[in-house]
Amino acid sequence: KDHDGSIDFEEFVTASEPNYPLLKRFKDFDANLNGLLSVDEALQIAEEFNFPITRDWLERQIHRVDHKGRKLISYNEYLGAVTRFGFQ
């Protein structure tokens, strides 16, 4: 990736795990590092990317992918949402 003649850990994982960039992004979004995304964390993401959404709309979307009913998104649910909605 950086053409320095060696492979660092992130380059190795990125090459060997195709979803690693999505996992890294998920962890970046997970502000409290609990392994889940809350409505507030998701709203912060939306603001960062200038997505014009409301809390109500976001809560409905989270409900669609939150299979456990916690109002939180796990990595697997996030991966499904990325696939469904097409954003990262």
mmCIF file of N, CA, C and O in Angstrom:
data_model
loop_
_atom_site.group_PDB
_atom_site.id
_atom_site.type_symbol
_atom_site.label_atom_id
_atom_site.label_comp_id
_atom_site.label_asym_id
_atom_site.label_seq_id
_atom_site.Cartn_x
_atom_site.Cartn_y
_atom_site.Cartn_z
ATOM 1 N N LYS A 1 0.827 -1.202 0.000
ATOM 2 C CA LYS A 1 0.000 0.000 0.000
ATOM 3 C C LYS A 1 0.866 1.258 0.000
ATOM 4 O O LYS A 1 0.670 2.146 -0.797
ATOM 5 N N ASP A 2 1.823 1.321 0.928
ATOM 6 C CA ASP A 2 2.659 2.521 0.963
ATOM 7 C C ASP A 2 3.997 2.316 0.251
ATOM 8 O O ASP A 2 4.859 3.180 0.293
ATOM 9 N N HIS A 3 4.184 1.143 -0.361
ATOM 10 C CA HIS A 3 5.347 0.824 -1.186
ATOM 11 C C HIS A 3 6.677 0.958 -0.435
ATOM 12 O O HIS A 3 7.683 1.336 -1.024
ATOM 13 N N ASP A 4 6.673 0.643 0.876
ATOM 14 C CA ASP A 4 7.917 0.720 1.640
ATOM 15 C C ASP A 4 8.665 -0.615 1.683
ATOM 16 O O ASP A 4 9.694 -0.735 2.325
ATOM 17 N N GLY A 5 8.146 -1.632 0.986
ATOM 18 C CA GLY A 5 8.809 -2.925 0.933
ATOM 19 C C GLY A 5 8.454 -3.869 2.053
ATOM 20 O O GLY A 5 8.926 -4.997 2.104
ATOM 21 N N SER A 6 7.621 -3.411 2.978
ATOM 22 C CA SER A 6 7.166 -4.283 4.065
ATOM 23 C C SER A 6 5.662 -4.119 4.243
ATOM 24 O O SER A 6 5.073 -3.155 3.777
ATOM 25 N N ILE A 7 5.074 -5.074 4.940
ATOM 26 C CA ILE A 7 3.635 -5.038 5.186
ATOM 27 C C ILE A 7 3.411 -4.822 6.671
ATOM 28 O O ILE A 7 3.858 -5.633 7.496
ATOM 29 N N ASP A 8 2.752 -3.718 7.032
ATOM 30 C CA ASP A 8 2.419 -3.518 8.439
ATOM 31 C C ASP A 8 1.105 -4.243 8.751
ATOM 32 O O ASP A 8 0.465 -4.802 7.863
ATOM 33 N N PHE A 9 0.744 -4.255 10.006
ATOM 34 C CA PHE A 9 -0.427 -5.023 10.435
ATOM 35 C C PHE A 9 -1.693 -4.591 9.706
ATOM 36 O O PHE A 9 -2.439 -5.415 9.204
ATOM 37 N N GLU A 10 -1.936 -3.299 9.618
ATOM 38 C CA GLU A 10 -3.154 -2.828 8.965
ATOM 39 C C GLU A 10 -3.180 -3.202 7.485
ATOM 40 O O GLU A 10 -4.217 -3.587 6.952
ATOM 41 N N GLU A 11 -2.035 -3.123 6.818
ATOM 42 C CA GLU A 11 -1.982 -3.532 5.416
ATOM 43 C C GLU A 11 -2.264 -5.029 5.275
ATOM 44 O O GLU A 11 -2.973 -5.453 4.368
ATOM 45 N N PHE A 12 -1.716 -5.826 6.207
ATOM 46 C CA PHE A 12 -1.951 -7.270 6.176
ATOM 47 C C PHE A 12 -3.429 -7.588 6.375
ATOM 48 O O PHE A 12 -4.020 -8.354 5.625
ATOM 49 N N VAL A 13 -4.035 -6.993 7.399
ATOM 50 C CA VAL A 13 -5.439 -7.274 7.700
ATOM 51 C C VAL A 13 -6.335 -6.801 6.551
ATOM 52 O O VAL A 13 -7.260 -7.497 6.158
ATOM 53 N N THR A 14 -6.032 -5.640 6.005
ATOM 54 C CA THR A 14 -6.831 -5.124 4.890
ATOM 55 C C THR A 14 -6.763 -6.071 3.696
ATOM 56 O O THR A 14 -7.774 -6.333 3.046
ATOM 57 N N ALA A 15 -5.588 -6.619 3.428
ATOM 58 C CA ALA A 15 -5.435 -7.529 2.295
ATOM 59 C C ALA A 15 -6.096 -8.877 2.546
ATOM 60 O O ALA A 15 -6.624 -9.502 1.634
ATOM 61 N N SER A 16 -6.084 -9.327 3.807
ATOM 62 C CA SER A 16 -6.601 -10.667 4.098
ATOM 63 C C SER A 16 -8.065 -10.680 4.530
ATOM 64 O O SER A 16 -8.704 -11.721 4.493
ATOM 65 N N GLU A 17 -8.596 -9.560 4.935
ATOM 66 C CA GLU A 17 -9.990 -9.485 5.406
ATOM 67 C C GLU A 17 -10.706 -8.379 4.651
ATOM 68 O O GLU A 17 -10.527 -7.196 4.947
ATOM 69 N N PRO A 18 -11.518 -8.741 3.659
ATOM 70 C CA PRO A 18 -12.130 -7.711 2.809
ATOM 71 C C PRO A 18 -13.037 -6.735 3.551
ATOM 72 O O PRO A 18 -13.222 -5.614 3.100
ATOM 73 N N ASN A 19 -13.594 -7.117 4.691
ATOM 74 C CA ASN A 19 -14.475 -6.209 5.426
ATOM 75 C C ASN A 19 -13.735 -5.382 6.470
ATOM 76 O O ASN A 19 -14.358 -4.635 7.220
ATOM 77 N N TYR A 20 -12.418 -5.493 6.544
ATOM 78 C CA TYR A 20 -11.669 -4.749 7.556
ATOM 79 C C TYR A 20 -11.907 -3.242 7.491
ATOM 80 O O TYR A 20 -12.096 -2.617 8.536
ATOM 81 N N PRO A 21 -11.916 -2.630 6.301
ATOM 82 C CA PRO A 21 -12.189 -1.181 6.287
ATOM 83 C C PRO A 21 -13.541 -0.830 6.919
ATOM 84 O O PRO A 21 -13.676 0.199 7.588
ATOM 85 N N LEU A 22 -14.539 -1.686 6.743
ATOM 86 C CA LEU A 22 -15.849 -1.435 7.357
ATOM 87 C C LEU A 22 -15.764 -1.577 8.875
ATOM 88 O O LEU A 22 -16.363 -0.791 9.612
ATOM 89 N N LEU A 23 -15.019 -2.597 9.337
ATOM 90 C CA LEU A 23 -14.850 -2.773 10.785
ATOM 91 C C LEU A 23 -14.115 -1.580 11.386
ATOM 92 O O LEU A 23 -14.502 -1.066 12.435
ATOM 93 N N LYS A 24 -13.078 -1.123 10.708
ATOM 94 C CA LYS A 24 -12.322 0.033 11.202
ATOM 95 C C LYS A 24 -13.233 1.257 11.275
ATOM 96 O O LYS A 24 -13.216 1.991 12.250
ATOM 97 N N ARG A 25 -14.063 1.461 10.261
ATOM 98 C CA ARG A 25 -14.978 2.604 10.253
ATOM 99 C C ARG A 25 -15.996 2.485 11.386
ATOM 100 O O ARG A 25 -16.300 3.461 12.058
ATOM 101 N N PHE A 26 -16.518 1.266 11.590
ATOM 102 C CA PHE A 26 -17.457 1.026 12.681
ATOM 103 C C PHE A 26 -16.817 1.413 14.011
ATOM 104 O O PHE A 26 -17.424 2.104 14.829
ATOM 105 N N LYS A 27 -15.588 0.982 14.223
ATOM 106 C CA LYS A 27 -14.896 1.306 15.480
ATOM 107 C C LYS A 27 -14.660 2.800 15.620
ATOM 108 O O LYS A 27 -14.707 3.335 16.723
ATOM 109 N N ASP A 28 -14.405 3.486 14.507
ATOM 110 C CA ASP A 28 -14.260 4.943 14.548
ATOM 111 C C ASP A 28 -15.560 5.608 14.997
ATOM 112 O O ASP A 28 -15.545 6.597 15.728
ATOM 113 N N PHE A 29 -16.699 5.059 14.545
ATOM 114 C CA PHE A 29 -18.000 5.623 14.894
ATOM 115 C C PHE A 29 -18.394 5.318 16.341
ATOM 116 O O PHE A 29 -19.169 6.042 16.942
ATOM 117 N N ASP A 30 -17.891 4.226 16.896
ATOM 118 C CA ASP A 30 -18.260 3.760 18.232
ATOM 119 C C ASP A 30 -17.549 4.607 19.295
ATOM 120 O O ASP A 30 -16.538 4.215 19.859
ATOM 121 N N ALA A 31 -18.111 5.775 19.576
ATOM 122 C CA ALA A 31 -17.458 6.761 20.439
ATOM 123 C C ALA A 31 -17.186 6.245 21.853
ATOM 124 O O ALA A 31 -16.147 6.555 22.440
ATOM 125 N N ASN A 32 -18.096 5.457 22.422
ATOM 126 C CA ASN A 32 -17.894 4.992 23.790
ATOM 127 C C ASN A 32 -17.230 3.607 23.854
ATOM 128 O O ASN A 32 -17.100 3.033 24.921
ATOM 129 N N LEU A 33 -16.835 3.090 22.702
ATOM 130 C CA LEU A 33 -16.070 1.842 22.592
ATOM 131 C C LEU A 33 -16.748 0.632 23.229
ATOM 132 O O LEU A 33 -16.094 -0.257 23.750
ATOM 133 N N ASN A 34 -18.085 0.589 23.136
ATOM 134 C CA ASN A 34 -18.810 -0.550 23.707
ATOM 135 C C ASN A 34 -19.134 -1.626 22.671
ATOM 136 O O ASN A 34 -19.794 -2.606 22.967
ATOM 137 N N GLY A 35 -18.672 -1.425 21.431
ATOM 138 C CA GLY A 35 -18.918 -2.407 20.385
ATOM 139 C C GLY A 35 -20.286 -2.290 19.738
ATOM 140 O O GLY A 35 -20.675 -3.147 18.954
ATOM 141 N N LEU A 36 -21.004 -1.227 20.068
ATOM 142 C CA LEU A 36 -22.348 -0.992 19.534
ATOM 143 C C LEU A 36 -22.480 0.476 19.162
ATOM 144 O O LEU A 36 -21.829 1.336 19.749
ATOM 145 N N LEU A 37 -23.334 0.766 18.182
ATOM 146 C CA LEU A 37 -23.626 2.155 17.829
ATOM 147 C C LEU A 37 -24.991 2.530 18.376
ATOM 148 O O LEU A 37 -25.968 1.823 18.151
ATOM 149 N N SER A 38 -25.050 3.652 19.074
ATOM 150 C CA SER A 38 -26.311 4.165 19.607
ATOM 151 C C SER A 38 -26.928 5.141 18.614
ATOM 152 O O SER A 38 -26.288 5.543 17.629
ATOM 153 N N VAL A 39 -28.144 5.543 18.883
ATOM 154 C CA VAL A 39 -28.813 6.547 18.044
ATOM 155 C C VAL A 39 -27.986 7.833 18.046
ATOM 156 O O VAL A 39 -27.775 8.438 16.992
ATOM 157 N N ASP A 40 -27.494 8.225 19.208
ATOM 158 C CA ASP A 40 -26.705 9.460 19.285
ATOM 159 C C ASP A 40 -25.418 9.359 18.469
ATOM 160 O O ASP A 40 -25.035 10.316 17.784
ATOM 161 N N GLU A 41 -24.738 8.206 18.540
ATOM 162 C CA GLU A 41 -23.522 8.031 17.742
ATOM 163 C C GLU A 41 -23.856 8.059 16.251
ATOM 164 O O GLU A 41 -23.127 8.652 15.457
ATOM 165 N N ALA A 42 -24.948 7.423 15.878
ATOM 166 C CA ALA A 42 -25.360 7.419 14.476
ATOM 167 C C ALA A 42 -25.742 8.824 14.009
ATOM 168 O O ALA A 42 -25.438 9.208 12.876
ATOM 169 N N LEU A 43 -26.389 9.600 14.871
ATOM 170 C CA LEU A 43 -26.722 10.989 14.519
ATOM 171 C C LEU A 43 -25.458 11.813 14.312
ATOM 172 O O LEU A 43 -25.396 12.655 13.415
ATOM 173 N N GLN A 44 -24.463 11.562 15.132
ATOM 174 C CA GLN A 44 -23.194 12.269 14.980
ATOM 175 C C GLN A 44 -22.549 11.928 13.636
ATOM 176 O O GLN A 44 -22.007 12.800 12.956
ATOM 177 N N ILE A 45 -22.626 10.673 13.236
ATOM 178 C CA ILE A 45 -22.111 10.248 11.936
ATOM 179 C C ILE A 45 -22.857 10.990 10.828
ATOM 180 O O ILE A 45 -22.246 11.511 9.887
ATOM 181 N N ALA A 46 -24.180 11.024 10.946
ATOM 182 C CA ALA A 46 -25.007 11.694 9.940
ATOM 183 C C ALA A 46 -24.623 13.167 9.820
ATOM 184 O O ALA A 46 -24.520 13.701 8.707
ATOM 185 N N GLU A 47 -24.404 13.814 10.950
ATOM 186 C CA GLU A 47 -24.007 15.219 10.920
ATOM 187 C C GLU A 47 -22.636 15.382 10.268
ATOM 188 O O GLU A 47 -22.422 16.301 9.474
ATOM 189 N N GLU A 48 -21.717 14.469 10.592
ATOM 190 C CA GLU A 48 -20.367 14.528 10.024
ATOM 191 C C GLU A 48 -20.399 14.452 8.499
ATOM 192 O O GLU A 48 -19.642 15.118 7.815
ATOM 193 N N PHE A 49 -21.302 13.630 7.972
ATOM 194 C CA PHE A 49 -21.402 13.446 6.532
ATOM 195 C C PHE A 49 -22.498 14.294 5.893
ATOM 196 O O PHE A 49 -22.835 14.115 4.727
ATOM 197 N N ASN A 50 -23.073 15.214 6.689
ATOM 198 C CA ASN A 50 -24.122 16.119 6.203
ATOM 199 C C ASN A 50 -25.328 15.383 5.631
ATOM 200 O O ASN A 50 -25.914 15.802 4.630
ATOM 201 N N PHE A 51 -25.701 14.260 6.267
ATOM 202 C CA PHE A 51 -26.922 13.562 5.880
ATOM 203 C C PHE A 51 -28.102 14.289 6.513
ATOM 204 O O PHE A 51 -28.144 14.439 7.733
ATOM 205 N N PRO A 52 -29.054 14.740 5.724
ATOM 206 C CA PRO A 52 -30.206 15.482 6.276
ATOM 207 C C PRO A 52 -31.262 14.520 6.829
ATOM 208 O O PRO A 52 -32.291 14.272 6.200
ATOM 209 N N ILE A 53 -31.015 13.975 8.009
ATOM 210 C CA ILE A 53 -31.959 13.033 8.604
ATOM 211 C C ILE A 53 -32.385 13.516 9.976
ATOM 212 O O ILE A 53 -31.689 14.293 10.620
ATOM 213 N N THR A 54 -33.515 13.040 10.406
ATOM 214 C CA THR A 54 -34.022 13.373 11.732
ATOM 215 C C THR A 54 -33.801 12.192 12.671
ATOM 216 O O THR A 54 -33.579 11.056 12.235
ATOM 217 N N ARG A 55 -33.889 12.459 13.954
ATOM 218 C CA ARG A 55 -33.772 11.400 14.957
ATOM 219 C C ARG A 55 -34.864 10.347 14.736
ATOM 220 O O ARG A 55 -34.598 9.156 14.802
ATOM 221 N N ASP A 56 -36.071 10.799 14.450
ATOM 222 C CA ASP A 56 -37.180 9.870 14.222
ATOM 223 C C ASP A 56 -36.895 8.928 13.053
ATOM 224 O O ASP A 56 -37.074 7.716 13.158
ATOM 225 N N TRP A 57 -36.428 9.484 11.932
ATOM 226 C CA TRP A 57 -36.110 8.663 10.764
ATOM 227 C C TRP A 57 -35.021 7.657 11.107
ATOM 228 O O TRP A 57 -35.108 6.482 10.767
ATOM 229 N N LEU A 58 -33.982 8.135 11.801
ATOM 230 C CA LEU A 58 -32.868 7.266 12.161
ATOM 231 C C LEU A 58 -33.318 6.144 13.092
ATOM 232 O O LEU A 58 -32.934 4.990 12.918
ATOM 233 N N GLU A 59 -34.151 6.465 14.067
ATOM 234 C CA GLU A 59 -34.658 5.434 14.976
ATOM 235 C C GLU A 59 -35.449 4.370 14.215
ATOM 236 O O GLU A 59 -35.341 3.181 14.511
ATOM 237 N N ARG A 60 -36.221 4.788 13.213
ATOM 238 C CA ARG A 60 -36.956 3.811 12.393
ATOM 239 C C ARG A 60 -35.996 2.920 11.607
ATOM 240 O O ARG A 60 -36.201 1.707 11.502
ATOM 241 N N GLN A 61 -34.927 3.514 11.072
ATOM 242 C CA GLN A 61 -33.954 2.728 10.307
ATOM 243 C C GLN A 61 -33.202 1.753 11.225
ATOM 244 O O GLN A 61 -32.966 0.601 10.854
ATOM 245 N N ILE A 62 -32.852 2.211 12.405
ATOM 246 C CA ILE A 62 -32.172 1.332 13.360
ATOM 247 C C ILE A 62 -33.092 0.184 13.741
ATOM 248 O O ILE A 62 -32.667 -0.968 13.822
ATOM 249 N N HIS A 63 -34.358 0.483 13.936
ATOM 250 C CA HIS A 63 -35.325 -0.567 14.263
ATOM 251 C C HIS A 63 -35.366 -1.641 13.173
ATOM 252 O O HIS A 63 -35.515 -2.827 13.467
ATOM 253 N N ARG A 64 -35.187 -1.235 11.932
ATOM 254 C CA ARG A 64 -35.209 -2.184 10.806
ATOM 255 C C ARG A 64 -34.040 -3.167 10.851
ATOM 256 O O ARG A 64 -34.176 -4.295 10.388
ATOM 257 N N VAL A 65 -32.884 -2.743 11.360
ATOM 258 C CA VAL A 65 -31.705 -3.616 11.356
ATOM 259 C C VAL A 65 -31.332 -4.136 12.742
ATOM 260 O O VAL A 65 -30.517 -5.036 12.865
ATOM 261 N N ASP A 66 -31.929 -3.583 13.781
ATOM 262 C CA ASP A 66 -31.631 -3.985 15.163
ATOM 263 C C ASP A 66 -32.455 -5.216 15.522
ATOM 264 O O ASP A 66 -33.551 -5.113 16.044
ATOM 265 N N HIS A 67 -31.897 -6.378 15.262
ATOM 266 C CA HIS A 67 -32.639 -7.623 15.426
ATOM 267 C C HIS A 67 -32.884 -8.008 16.883
ATOM 268 O O HIS A 67 -33.736 -8.844 17.154
ATOM 269 N N LYS A 68 -32.167 -7.387 17.808
ATOM 270 C CA LYS A 68 -32.346 -7.727 19.225
ATOM 271 C C LYS A 68 -33.213 -6.705 19.962
ATOM 272 O O LYS A 68 -33.489 -6.878 21.134
ATOM 273 N N GLY A 69 -33.614 -5.637 19.302
ATOM 274 C CA GLY A 69 -34.496 -4.642 19.909
ATOM 275 C C GLY A 69 -33.849 -3.789 20.988
ATOM 276 O O GLY A 69 -34.527 -3.263 21.852
ATOM 277 N N ARG A 70 -32.542 -3.584 20.923
ATOM 278 C CA ARG A 70 -31.823 -2.813 21.950
ATOM 279 C C ARG A 70 -31.721 -1.333 21.648
ATOM 280 O O ARG A 70 -31.223 -0.570 22.451
ATOM 281 N N LYS A 71 -32.109 -0.964 20.423
ATOM 282 C CA LYS A 71 -31.905 0.401 19.932
ATOM 283 C C LYS A 71 -30.416 0.709 19.812
ATOM 284 O O LYS A 71 -29.988 1.845 19.946
ATOM 285 N N LEU A 72 -29.649 -0.347 19.573
ATOM 286 C CA LEU A 72 -28.213 -0.262 19.344
ATOM 287 C C LEU A 72 -27.891 -1.113 18.130
ATOM 288 O O LEU A 72 -28.580 -2.091 17.851
ATOM 289 N N ILE A 73 -26.830 -0.764 17.450
ATOM 290 C CA ILE A 73 -26.427 -1.491 16.251
ATOM 291 C C ILE A 73 -25.106 -2.210 16.521
ATOM 292 O O ILE A 73 -24.115 -1.573 16.886
ATOM 293 N N SER A 74 -25.098 -3.515 16.322
ATOM 294 C CA SER A 74 -23.859 -4.286 16.424
ATOM 295 C C SER A 74 -23.095 -4.173 15.104
ATOM 296 O O SER A 74 -23.630 -3.672 14.105
ATOM 297 N N TYR A 75 -21.873 -4.685 15.088
ATOM 298 C CA TYR A 75 -21.100 -4.646 13.861
ATOM 299 C C TYR A 75 -21.809 -5.406 12.739
ATOM 300 O O TYR A 75 -21.884 -4.922 11.610
ATOM 301 N N ASN A 76 -22.333 -6.587 13.033
ATOM 302 C CA ASN A 76 -23.022 -7.363 11.997
ATOM 303 C C ASN A 76 -24.252 -6.636 11.476
ATOM 304 O O ASN A 76 -24.535 -6.670 10.272
ATOM 305 N N GLU A 77 -24.995 -5.966 12.359
ATOM 306 C CA GLU A 77 -26.155 -5.188 11.924
ATOM 307 C C GLU A 77 -25.704 -3.992 11.075
ATOM 308 O O GLU A 77 -26.341 -3.649 10.081
ATOM 309 N N TYR A 78 -24.600 -3.361 11.482
ATOM 310 C CA TYR A 78 -24.020 -2.258 10.710
ATOM 311 C C TYR A 78 -23.626 -2.739 9.318
ATOM 312 O O TYR A 78 -23.917 -2.088 8.319
ATOM 313 N N LEU A 79 -22.979 -3.911 9.259
ATOM 314 C CA LEU A 79 -22.574 -4.473 7.979
ATOM 315 C C LEU A 79 -23.797 -4.706 7.082
ATOM 316 O O LEU A 79 -23.772 -4.383 5.895
ATOM 317 N N GLY A 80 -24.873 -5.211 7.663
ATOM 318 C CA GLY A 80 -26.110 -5.392 6.910
ATOM 319 C C GLY A 80 -26.691 -4.074 6.436
ATOM 320 O O GLY A 80 -27.181 -3.960 5.312
ATOM 321 N N ALA A 81 -26.630 -3.043 7.286
ATOM 322 C CA ALA A 81 -27.155 -1.732 6.912
ATOM 323 C C ALA A 81 -26.327 -1.112 5.797
ATOM 324 O O ALA A 81 -26.872 -0.507 4.873
ATOM 325 N N VAL A 82 -25.007 -1.262 5.890
ATOM 326 C CA VAL A 82 -24.133 -0.737 4.846
ATOM 327 C C VAL A 82 -24.500 -1.372 3.515
ATOM 328 O O VAL A 82 -24.597 -0.703 2.487
ATOM 329 N N THR A 83 -24.734 -2.668 3.547
ATOM 330 C CA THR A 83 -25.116 -3.381 2.325
ATOM 331 C C THR A 83 -26.476 -2.900 1.818
ATOM 332 O O THR A 83 -26.660 -2.640 0.640
ATOM 333 N N ARG A 84 -27.425 -2.757 2.738
ATOM 334 C CA ARG A 84 -28.783 -2.365 2.366
ATOM 335 C C ARG A 84 -28.865 -0.915 1.917
ATOM 336 O O ARG A 84 -29.480 -0.590 0.915
ATOM 337 N N PHE A 85 -28.254 -0.003 2.685
ATOM 338 C CA PHE A 85 -28.407 1.422 2.413
ATOM 339 C C PHE A 85 -27.271 1.995 1.573
ATOM 340 O O PHE A 85 -27.360 3.106 1.077
ATOM 341 N N GLY A 86 -26.166 1.257 1.474
ATOM 342 C CA GLY A 86 -25.075 1.663 0.598
ATOM 343 C C GLY A 86 -24.211 2.787 1.110
ATOM 344 O O GLY A 86 -23.646 3.541 0.348
ATOM 345 N N PHE A 87 -24.063 2.939 2.422
ATOM 346 C CA PHE A 87 -23.135 3.946 2.941
ATOM 347 C C PHE A 87 -22.147 3.281 3.875
ATOM 348 O O PHE A 87 -22.361 2.197 4.358
ATOM 349 N N GLN A 88 -21.002 3.950 4.070
ATOM 350 C CA GLN A 88 -19.947 3.418 4.937
ATOM 351 C C GLN A 88 -19.490 4.509 5.856
ATOM 352 O O GLN A 88 -18.616 4.427 6.580
#
